[in-house]
Coordinates of C-alpha atoms and ligand atoms in Angstrom, one line a residue:
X1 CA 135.4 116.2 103.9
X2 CA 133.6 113.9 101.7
X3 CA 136.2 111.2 100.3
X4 CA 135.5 111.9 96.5
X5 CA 138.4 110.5 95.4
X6 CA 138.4 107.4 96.8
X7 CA 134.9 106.7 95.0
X8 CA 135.9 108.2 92.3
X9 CA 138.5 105.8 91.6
X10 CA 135.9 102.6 92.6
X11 CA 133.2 103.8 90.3
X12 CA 135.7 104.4 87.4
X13 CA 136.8 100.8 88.2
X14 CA 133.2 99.8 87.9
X15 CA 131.9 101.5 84.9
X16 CA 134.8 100.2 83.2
X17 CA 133.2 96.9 83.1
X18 CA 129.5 98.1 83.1
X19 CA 127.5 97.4 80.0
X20 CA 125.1 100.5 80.6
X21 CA 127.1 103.4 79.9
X22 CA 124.6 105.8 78.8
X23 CA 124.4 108.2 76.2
X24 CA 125.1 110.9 78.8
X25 CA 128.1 109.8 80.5
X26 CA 130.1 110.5 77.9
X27 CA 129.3 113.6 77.4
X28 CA 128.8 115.1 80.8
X29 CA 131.9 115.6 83.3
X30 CA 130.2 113.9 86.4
X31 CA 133.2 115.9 88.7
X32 CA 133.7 119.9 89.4
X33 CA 137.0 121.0 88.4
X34 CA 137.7 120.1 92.2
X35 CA 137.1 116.7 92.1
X36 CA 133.6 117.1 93.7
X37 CA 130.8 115.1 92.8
X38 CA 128.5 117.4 90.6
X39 CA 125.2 118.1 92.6
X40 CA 123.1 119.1 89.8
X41 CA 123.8 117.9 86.2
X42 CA 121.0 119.6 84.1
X43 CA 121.9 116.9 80.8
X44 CA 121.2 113.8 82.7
X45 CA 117.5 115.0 84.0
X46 CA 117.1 116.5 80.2
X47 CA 118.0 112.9 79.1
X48 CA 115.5 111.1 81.5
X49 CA 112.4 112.9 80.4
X50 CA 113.0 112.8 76.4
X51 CA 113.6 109.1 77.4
X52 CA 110.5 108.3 79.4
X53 CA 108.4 110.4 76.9
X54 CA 109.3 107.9 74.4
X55 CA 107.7 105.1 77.1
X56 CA 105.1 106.5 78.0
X57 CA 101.5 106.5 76.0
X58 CA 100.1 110.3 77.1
X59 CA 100.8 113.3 74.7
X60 CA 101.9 115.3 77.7
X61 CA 103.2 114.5 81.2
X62 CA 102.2 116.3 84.5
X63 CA 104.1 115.6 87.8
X64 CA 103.8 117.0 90.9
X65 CA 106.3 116.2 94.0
X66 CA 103.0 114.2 95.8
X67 CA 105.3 111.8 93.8
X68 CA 108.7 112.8 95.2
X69 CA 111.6 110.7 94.3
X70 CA 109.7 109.7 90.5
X71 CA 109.5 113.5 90.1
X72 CA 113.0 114.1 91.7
X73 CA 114.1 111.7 89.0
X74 CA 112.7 113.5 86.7
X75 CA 113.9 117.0 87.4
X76 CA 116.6 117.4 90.2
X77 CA 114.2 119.7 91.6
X78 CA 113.9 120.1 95.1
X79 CA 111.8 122.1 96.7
X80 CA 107.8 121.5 97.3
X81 CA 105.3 122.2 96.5
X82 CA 106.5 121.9 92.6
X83 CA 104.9 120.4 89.2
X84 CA 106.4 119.7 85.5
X85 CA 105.0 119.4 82.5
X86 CA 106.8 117.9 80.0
X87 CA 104.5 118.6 76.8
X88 CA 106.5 117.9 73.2
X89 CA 105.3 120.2 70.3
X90 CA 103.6 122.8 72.4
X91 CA 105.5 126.1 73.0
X92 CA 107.2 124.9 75.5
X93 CA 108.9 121.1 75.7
X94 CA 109.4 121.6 80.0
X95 CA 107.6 123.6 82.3
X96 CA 107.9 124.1 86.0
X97 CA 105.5 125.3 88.3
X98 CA 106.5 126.3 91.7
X99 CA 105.0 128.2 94.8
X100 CA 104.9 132.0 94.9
X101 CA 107.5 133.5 97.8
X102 CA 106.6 136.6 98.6
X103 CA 109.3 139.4 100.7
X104 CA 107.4 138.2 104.1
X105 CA 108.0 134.8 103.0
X106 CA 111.4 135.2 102.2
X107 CA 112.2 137.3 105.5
X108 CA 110.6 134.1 107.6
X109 CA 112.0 131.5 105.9
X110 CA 114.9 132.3 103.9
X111 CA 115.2 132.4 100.0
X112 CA 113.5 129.8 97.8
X113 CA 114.4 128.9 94.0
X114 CA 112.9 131.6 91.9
X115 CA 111.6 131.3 88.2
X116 CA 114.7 132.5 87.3
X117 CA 116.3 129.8 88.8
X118 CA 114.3 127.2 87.6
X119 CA 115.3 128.2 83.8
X120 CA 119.0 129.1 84.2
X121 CA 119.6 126.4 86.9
X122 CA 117.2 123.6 86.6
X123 CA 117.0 123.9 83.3
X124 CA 113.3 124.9 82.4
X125 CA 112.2 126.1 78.9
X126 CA 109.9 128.7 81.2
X127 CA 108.8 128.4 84.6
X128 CA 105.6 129.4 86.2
X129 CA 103.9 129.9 90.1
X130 CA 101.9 127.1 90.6
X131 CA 98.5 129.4 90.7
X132 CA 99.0 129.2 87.3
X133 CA 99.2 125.6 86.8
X134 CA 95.5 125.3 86.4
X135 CA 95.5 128.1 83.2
X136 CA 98.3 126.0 81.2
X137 CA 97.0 122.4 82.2
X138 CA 93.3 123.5 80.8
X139 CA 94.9 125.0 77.8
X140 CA 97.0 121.8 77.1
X141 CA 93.8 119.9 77.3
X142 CA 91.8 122.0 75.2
X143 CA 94.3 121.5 72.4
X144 CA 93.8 117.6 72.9
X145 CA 96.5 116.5 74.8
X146 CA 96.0 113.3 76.5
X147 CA 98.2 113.2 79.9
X148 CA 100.4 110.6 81.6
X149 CA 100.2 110.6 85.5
X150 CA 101.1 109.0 88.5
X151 CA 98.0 107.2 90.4
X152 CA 99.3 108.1 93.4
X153 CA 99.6 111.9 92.5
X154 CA 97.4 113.3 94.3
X155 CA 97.8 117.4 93.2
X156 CA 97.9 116.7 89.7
X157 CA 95.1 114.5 89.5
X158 CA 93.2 117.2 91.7
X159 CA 93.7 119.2 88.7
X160 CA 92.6 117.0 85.9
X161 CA 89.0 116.2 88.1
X162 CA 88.3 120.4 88.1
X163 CA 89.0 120.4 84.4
X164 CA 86.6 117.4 84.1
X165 CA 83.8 119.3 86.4
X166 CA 84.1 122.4 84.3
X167 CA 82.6 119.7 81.1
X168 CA 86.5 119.0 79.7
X169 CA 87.1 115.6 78.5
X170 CA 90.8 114.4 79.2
X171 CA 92.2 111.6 78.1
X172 CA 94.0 110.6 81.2
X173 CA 96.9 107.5 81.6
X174 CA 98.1 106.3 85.0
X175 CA 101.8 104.9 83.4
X176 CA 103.6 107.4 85.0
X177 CA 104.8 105.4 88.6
X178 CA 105.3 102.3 87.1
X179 CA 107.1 103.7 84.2
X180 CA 109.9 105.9 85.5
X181 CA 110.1 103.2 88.2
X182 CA 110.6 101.2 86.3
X183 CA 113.9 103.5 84.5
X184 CA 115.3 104.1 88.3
X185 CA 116.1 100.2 88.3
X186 CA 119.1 100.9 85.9
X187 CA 121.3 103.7 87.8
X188 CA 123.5 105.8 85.6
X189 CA 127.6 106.7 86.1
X190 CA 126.4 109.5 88.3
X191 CA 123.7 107.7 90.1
X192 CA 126.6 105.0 90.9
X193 CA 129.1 107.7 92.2
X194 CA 126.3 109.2 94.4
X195 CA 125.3 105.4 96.1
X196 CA 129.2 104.7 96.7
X197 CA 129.6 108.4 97.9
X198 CA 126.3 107.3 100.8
X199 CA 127.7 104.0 101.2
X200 CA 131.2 105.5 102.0
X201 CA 129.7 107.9 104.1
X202 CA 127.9 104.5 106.1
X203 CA 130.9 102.7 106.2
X204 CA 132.9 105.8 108.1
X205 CA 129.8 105.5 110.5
X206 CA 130.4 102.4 111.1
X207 CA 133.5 102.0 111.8
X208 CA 133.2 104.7 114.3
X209 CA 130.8 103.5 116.0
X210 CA 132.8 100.4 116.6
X211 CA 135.2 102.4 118.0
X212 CA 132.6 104.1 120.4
X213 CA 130.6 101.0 121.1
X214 CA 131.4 99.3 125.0
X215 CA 129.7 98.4 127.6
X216 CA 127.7 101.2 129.7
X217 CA 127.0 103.0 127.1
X218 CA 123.4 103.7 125.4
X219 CA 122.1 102.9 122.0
X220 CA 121.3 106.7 121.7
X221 CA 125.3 107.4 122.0
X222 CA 126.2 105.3 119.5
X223 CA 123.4 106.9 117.1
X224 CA 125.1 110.5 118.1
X225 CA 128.3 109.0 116.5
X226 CA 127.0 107.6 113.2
X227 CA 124.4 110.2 112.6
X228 CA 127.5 113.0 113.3
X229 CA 129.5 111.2 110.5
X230 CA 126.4 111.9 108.3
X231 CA 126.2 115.3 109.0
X232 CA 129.6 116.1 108.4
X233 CA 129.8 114.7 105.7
X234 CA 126.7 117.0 103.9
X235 CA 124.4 114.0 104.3
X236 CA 121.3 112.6 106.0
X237 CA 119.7 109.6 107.2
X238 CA 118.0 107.5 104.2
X239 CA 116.0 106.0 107.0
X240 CA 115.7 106.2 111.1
X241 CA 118.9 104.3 111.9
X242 CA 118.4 100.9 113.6
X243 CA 120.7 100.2 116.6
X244 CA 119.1 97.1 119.0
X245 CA 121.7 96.2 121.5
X246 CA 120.9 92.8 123.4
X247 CA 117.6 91.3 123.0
X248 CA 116.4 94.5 120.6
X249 CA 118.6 93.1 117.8
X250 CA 116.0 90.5 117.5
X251 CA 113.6 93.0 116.3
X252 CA 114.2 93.5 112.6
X253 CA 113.3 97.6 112.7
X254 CA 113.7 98.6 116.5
X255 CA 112.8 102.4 116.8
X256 CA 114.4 103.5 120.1
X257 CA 117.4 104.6 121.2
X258 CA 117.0 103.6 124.8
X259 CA 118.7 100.6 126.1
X260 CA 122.3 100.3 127.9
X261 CA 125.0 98.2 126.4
X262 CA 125.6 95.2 128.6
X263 CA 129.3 93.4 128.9
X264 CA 128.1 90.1 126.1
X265 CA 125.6 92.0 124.3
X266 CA 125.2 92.1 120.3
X267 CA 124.6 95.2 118.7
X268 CA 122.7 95.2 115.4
X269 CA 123.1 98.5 113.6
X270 CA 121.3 99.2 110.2
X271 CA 122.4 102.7 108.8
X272 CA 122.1 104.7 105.6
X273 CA 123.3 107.5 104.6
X274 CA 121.7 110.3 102.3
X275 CA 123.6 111.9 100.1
X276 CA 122.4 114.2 97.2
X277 CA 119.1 111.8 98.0
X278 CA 120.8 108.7 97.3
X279 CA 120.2 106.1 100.4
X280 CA 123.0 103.5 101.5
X281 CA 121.8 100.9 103.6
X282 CA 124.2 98.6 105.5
X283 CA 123.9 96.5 108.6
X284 CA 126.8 95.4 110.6
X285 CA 126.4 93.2 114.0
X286 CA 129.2 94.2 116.6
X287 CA 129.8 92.3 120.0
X288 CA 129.6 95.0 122.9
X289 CA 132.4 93.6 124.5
X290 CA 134.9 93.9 121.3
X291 CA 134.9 89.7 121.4
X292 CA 131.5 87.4 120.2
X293 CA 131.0 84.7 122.6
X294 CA 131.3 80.9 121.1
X295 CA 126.9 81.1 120.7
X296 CA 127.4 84.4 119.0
X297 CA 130.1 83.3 117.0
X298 CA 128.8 80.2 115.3
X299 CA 125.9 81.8 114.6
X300 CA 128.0 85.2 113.2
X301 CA 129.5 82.7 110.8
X302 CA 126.5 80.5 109.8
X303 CA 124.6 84.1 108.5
X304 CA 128.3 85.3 107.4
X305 CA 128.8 82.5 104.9
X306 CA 125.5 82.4 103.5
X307 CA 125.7 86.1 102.7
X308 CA 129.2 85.6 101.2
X309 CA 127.8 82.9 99.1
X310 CA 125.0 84.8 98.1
X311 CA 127.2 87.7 97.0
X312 CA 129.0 85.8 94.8
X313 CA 125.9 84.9 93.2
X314 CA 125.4 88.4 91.8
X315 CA 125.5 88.8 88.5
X316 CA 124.3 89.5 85.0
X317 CA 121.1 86.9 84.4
X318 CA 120.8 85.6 87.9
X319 CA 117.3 86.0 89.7
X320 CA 117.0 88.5 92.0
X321 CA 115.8 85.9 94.5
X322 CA 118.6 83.6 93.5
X323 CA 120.9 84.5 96.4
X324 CA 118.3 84.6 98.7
X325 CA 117.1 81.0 98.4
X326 CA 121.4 80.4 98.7
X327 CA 121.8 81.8 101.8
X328 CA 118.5 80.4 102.6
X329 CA 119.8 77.1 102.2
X330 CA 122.8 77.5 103.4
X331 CA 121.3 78.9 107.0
X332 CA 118.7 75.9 107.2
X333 CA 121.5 73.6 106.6
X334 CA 123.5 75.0 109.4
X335 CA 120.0 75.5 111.5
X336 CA 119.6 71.6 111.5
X337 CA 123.1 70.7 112.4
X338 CA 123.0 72.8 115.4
X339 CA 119.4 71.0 116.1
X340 CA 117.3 74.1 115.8
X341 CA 115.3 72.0 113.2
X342 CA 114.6 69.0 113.2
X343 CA 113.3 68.1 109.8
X344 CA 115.6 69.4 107.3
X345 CA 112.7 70.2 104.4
X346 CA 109.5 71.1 106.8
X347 CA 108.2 74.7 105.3
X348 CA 106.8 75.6 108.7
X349 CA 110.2 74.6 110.5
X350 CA 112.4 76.9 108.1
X351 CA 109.9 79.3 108.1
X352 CA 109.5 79.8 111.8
X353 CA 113.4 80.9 111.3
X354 CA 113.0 83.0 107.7
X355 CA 111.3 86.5 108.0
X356 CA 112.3 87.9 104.5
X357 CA 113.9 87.9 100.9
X358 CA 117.2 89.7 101.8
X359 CA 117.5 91.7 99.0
X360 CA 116.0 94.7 97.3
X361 CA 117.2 97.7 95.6
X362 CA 118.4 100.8 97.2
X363 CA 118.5 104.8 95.3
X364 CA 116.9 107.3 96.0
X365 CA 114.7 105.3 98.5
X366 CA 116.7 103.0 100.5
X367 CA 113.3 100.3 99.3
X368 CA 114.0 101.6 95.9
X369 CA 110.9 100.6 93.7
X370 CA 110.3 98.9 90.2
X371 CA 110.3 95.4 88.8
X372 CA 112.2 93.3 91.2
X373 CA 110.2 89.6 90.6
X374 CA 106.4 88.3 90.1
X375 CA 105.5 88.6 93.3
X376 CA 103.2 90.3 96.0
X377 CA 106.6 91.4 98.9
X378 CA 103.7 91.1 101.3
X379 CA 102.9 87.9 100.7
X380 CA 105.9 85.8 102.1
X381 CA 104.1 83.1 102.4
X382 CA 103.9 82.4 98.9
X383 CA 108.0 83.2 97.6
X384 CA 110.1 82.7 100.8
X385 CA 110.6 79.2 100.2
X386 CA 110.0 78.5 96.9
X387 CA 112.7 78.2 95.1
X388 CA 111.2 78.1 91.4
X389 CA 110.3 81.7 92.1
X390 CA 113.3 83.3 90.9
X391 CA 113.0 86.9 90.2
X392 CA 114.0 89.0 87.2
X393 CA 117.5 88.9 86.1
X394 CA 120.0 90.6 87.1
X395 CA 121.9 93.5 85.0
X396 CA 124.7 95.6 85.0
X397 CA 123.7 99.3 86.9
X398 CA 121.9 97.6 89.2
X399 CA 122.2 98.3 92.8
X400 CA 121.0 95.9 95.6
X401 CA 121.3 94.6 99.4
X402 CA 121.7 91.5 100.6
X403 CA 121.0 91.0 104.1
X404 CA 120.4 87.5 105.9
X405 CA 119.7 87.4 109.1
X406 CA 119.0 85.4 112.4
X407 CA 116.5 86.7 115.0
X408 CA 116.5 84.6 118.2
X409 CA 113.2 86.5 120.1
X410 CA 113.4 85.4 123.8
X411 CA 110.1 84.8 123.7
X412 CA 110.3 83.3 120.1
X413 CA 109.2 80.0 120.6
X414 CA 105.9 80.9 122.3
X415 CA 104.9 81.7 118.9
X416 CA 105.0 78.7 117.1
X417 CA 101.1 78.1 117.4
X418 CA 100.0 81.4 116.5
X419 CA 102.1 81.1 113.3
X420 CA 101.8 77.8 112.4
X421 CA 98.6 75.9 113.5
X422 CA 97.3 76.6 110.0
X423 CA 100.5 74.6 109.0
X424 CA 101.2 71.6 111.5
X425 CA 99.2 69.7 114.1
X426 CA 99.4 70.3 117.6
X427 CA 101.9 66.8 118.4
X428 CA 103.8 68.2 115.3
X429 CA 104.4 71.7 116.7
X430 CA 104.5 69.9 120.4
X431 CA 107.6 67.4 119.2
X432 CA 109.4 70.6 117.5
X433 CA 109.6 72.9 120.8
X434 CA 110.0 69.9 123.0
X435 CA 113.4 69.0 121.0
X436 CA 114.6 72.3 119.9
X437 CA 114.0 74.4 123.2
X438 CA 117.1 73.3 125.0
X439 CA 118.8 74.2 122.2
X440 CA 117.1 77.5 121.8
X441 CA 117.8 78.7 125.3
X442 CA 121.5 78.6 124.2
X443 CA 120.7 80.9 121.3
X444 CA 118.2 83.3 122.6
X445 CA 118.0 87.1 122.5
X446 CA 120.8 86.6 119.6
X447 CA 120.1 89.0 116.2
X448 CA 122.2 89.2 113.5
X449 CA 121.8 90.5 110.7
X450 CA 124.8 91.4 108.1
X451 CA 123.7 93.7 104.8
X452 CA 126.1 95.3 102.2
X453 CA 125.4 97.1 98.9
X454 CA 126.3 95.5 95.9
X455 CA 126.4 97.0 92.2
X456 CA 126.2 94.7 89.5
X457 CA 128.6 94.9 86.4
X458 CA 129.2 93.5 83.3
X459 CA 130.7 90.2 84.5
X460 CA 130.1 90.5 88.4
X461 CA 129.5 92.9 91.1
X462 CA 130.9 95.1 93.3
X463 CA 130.6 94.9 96.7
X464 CA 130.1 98.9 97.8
X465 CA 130.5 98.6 101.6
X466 CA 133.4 96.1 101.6
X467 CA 134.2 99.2 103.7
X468 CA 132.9 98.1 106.7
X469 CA 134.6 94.7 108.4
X470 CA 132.5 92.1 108.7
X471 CA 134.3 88.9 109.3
X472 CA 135.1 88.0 113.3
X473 CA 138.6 88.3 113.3
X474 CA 138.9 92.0 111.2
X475 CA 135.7 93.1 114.1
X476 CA 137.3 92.2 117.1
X477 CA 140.7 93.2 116.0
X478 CA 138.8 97.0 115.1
X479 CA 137.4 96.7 118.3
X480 CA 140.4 95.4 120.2
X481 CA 141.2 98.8 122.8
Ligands
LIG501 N1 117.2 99.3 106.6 C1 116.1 98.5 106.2 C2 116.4 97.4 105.4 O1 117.5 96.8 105.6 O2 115.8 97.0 104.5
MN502 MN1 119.1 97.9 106.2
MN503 MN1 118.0 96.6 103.4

């Protein structure tokens, strides 16, 4: 059974303090009269598109689900292939096209949402099959309608290019993406309740697989466990589930399932749960054995206290990238004291150890999009270290990770030249492995990587998966058999 109460109870906490309370929370019961979370609230998807059509500069808005979670967003809607038009002062104000099921269909594949569905249940003004898309999108334009889209919307903007070859102008906008991104930042009450309800779900997961975790054992096993809690629970995976026992929890996204658990091993496991299509992502680091050696350990607590001091960072008007340049500073600290750098402010040195920005947001992608800071994510290079880049400011509704980490590749070191001979001369990068392999080889193989969810409110946060233990002694004392 899902645990509805439970989050019930936290979110009401949490909205208590949160500044966003939208127009629809008030109004709309976000529980069934059994204390379930609501699946389908037609009010809050009603209230999305009369709020992006004031944002957007296109008469009319077409959406197909080439765009999935912007037109999930959008209409609640979910099966494929589907469009929506949302077209003030026509006949219609919302329109929804989706495919034609015929009996043979039906008999193969089981029923699929009818017209009538999409009016009485999704909440249509009328509904159409999509064969029929074409008539009412050429009809729009012939009145003069200019459109919104999505660039990346491929169907839609099929369409408008045959209206164009048949000698139509359009006037066409591509603010669509960036716009209703750009709303999916802020989540609503009932967008909270659903992230708690998938990080809940990831924190049960979690703490059974500590309980199924020894030595002997494969990574696929543990996977059985925490994917099983999942699926009881109604839910899915956000994203494939990363478990690297040993050496593999040095890779930041190991695939595979394949490698026994060894007596001294770490295991890194990075889960999420899908619920309703809201993503969880949390990432706990167990030792195999139920007890982290003394390597393992002071490395455990280095990452441990620059997330906790990152965490208590989050809040209303601090930089996104605020708490990662914290813990960043906080783990290159520790890094030098243990003599795994040997100048304290070299950019190569710290970046030899820093791979990303641990945080982002999470919704209905676990990578959930729209403004985060000025920068190009790709490019690394140019934010990791530099600490004037701050980001965008934090606000209440938001909901983000924060997820240091320390990846000790056993071949790691190997790699300093290929990274950094644009960076450092050849004595330079010669002086740094000569010093810092001894201490390396005590370190090696080690990944860790510790990630909760954390909701920001009025005059904090909230951590979500406080769920889940993540200091030494509440792990090994879970683990203790
Ligand atoms: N699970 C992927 C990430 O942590 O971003
Ligand atoms: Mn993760
Ligand atoms: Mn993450």
């Amino acid at each position: 059974m899902l645990k509805k109460y439970s989050t019930f109870i936290l979110i009401l906490v949490a909205t208590v303090f949160a500044s966003n309370h939208q127009g629809v929370a008030q109004s709309t019961p976000l529980l069934d009269d059994d204390k379930e979370l609501k699946l389908f609230i037609p009010e809050i998807y009603e209230n999305r598109r009369a709020e992006l059509m004031k944002k957007v500069e296109g008469d009319i808005i077409v959406i197909s689900n080439d765009d999935a979670h912007n037109f999930h967003y959008l209409t609640g809607f979910d099966q494929s292939p589907a469009v929506a038009i949302i077209a003030p002062g026509s006949d219609y104000l919302y329109i929804l096209f989706l495919r034609f099921t015929s009996p043979t269909a039906v008999l193969w594949d089981g029923p699929r949402h009818t017209i009538n569905d999409a009016i009485h249940h999704f909440g249509a003004d009328t509904a159409h099959f999509m064969q029929q898309l074409h008539r009412k999108l050429a009809e729009l334009v012939g009145e003069g309608k200019s459109i919104s889209v999505s660039p990346t919307d491929t169907r839609v903007n099929q369409e408008i290019e045959n209206i164009r070859l048949r000698g139509n102008e359009v006037e066409v906008f591509s603010d669509l993406k960036e716009t209703v991104e750009n709303m999916r930042v802020i989540k609503d009450p009932w967008e909270k309740e659903w992230l708690a309800q998938a990080v809940e779900v990831t924190c049960d997961a979690h703490l059974r697989s500590m309980k199924a975790i020894e030595p002997g054992k494969y990574e696929y096993e543990i996977r059985a466990e925490i994917e099983y809690v999942f699926m009881k629970n109604n839910c899915t995976t956000g994203f494939p589930s990363i478990i690297g026992s040993g050496p593999n929890a040095t890779f930041l996204h190991y695939p595979f399932y394949d490698r026994k658990l060894l007596e001294g091993d770490l295991i890194l496991i990075d889960i999420g749960a899908k619920c309703n299509h809201y993503t969880a992502d949390v990432t706990r680091t167990y030792p195999v054995s139920g007890k982290f050696t003394p390597e393992q350990r002071e490395l455990y607590e280095l990452v441990l206290k620059a997330q906790e001091a990152a965490i208590e960072m989050m809040k209303p008007g601090v930089g996104t990238l605020e708490p990662h340049h914290r813990a960043t500073e906080i783990i290159m600290d520790g890094l030098y004291e243990l003599g795994l750098i040997t100048e304290r402010n070299s950019w190569w040195q710290q970046r030899f150890y820093l791979h990303y920005a641990g945080l982002h947001y999470i919704g209905l992608h676990v990578h959930d999009p729209g403004h985060f800071a000025d920068i190009v994510r790709s490019d690394r290079d140019g934010y990791l270290l530099d600490t004037e880049i701050k980001g965008r400011p934090m606000e209440p509704g938001m909901v983000l990770t924060i997820e240091p980490g320390l990846y000790f590749l056993e071949d790691g070191l190997d790699h300093v030249y290929t990274h950094f001979s644009q960076h450092a001369d050849r004595d330079e990068l010669n002086e740094f492995i000569r010093r810092v392999a001894p201490v390396y080889e005590r370190y090696k193989g080690i990944g860790i990587r510790i990630e909760d969810d954390i909701l920001i409110i009025e005059n904090g946060n909230v951590n979500l998966s406080s769920g889940a233990p993540k200091s030494v002694e509440e792990i090994e004392a879970v683990m203790r058999r």
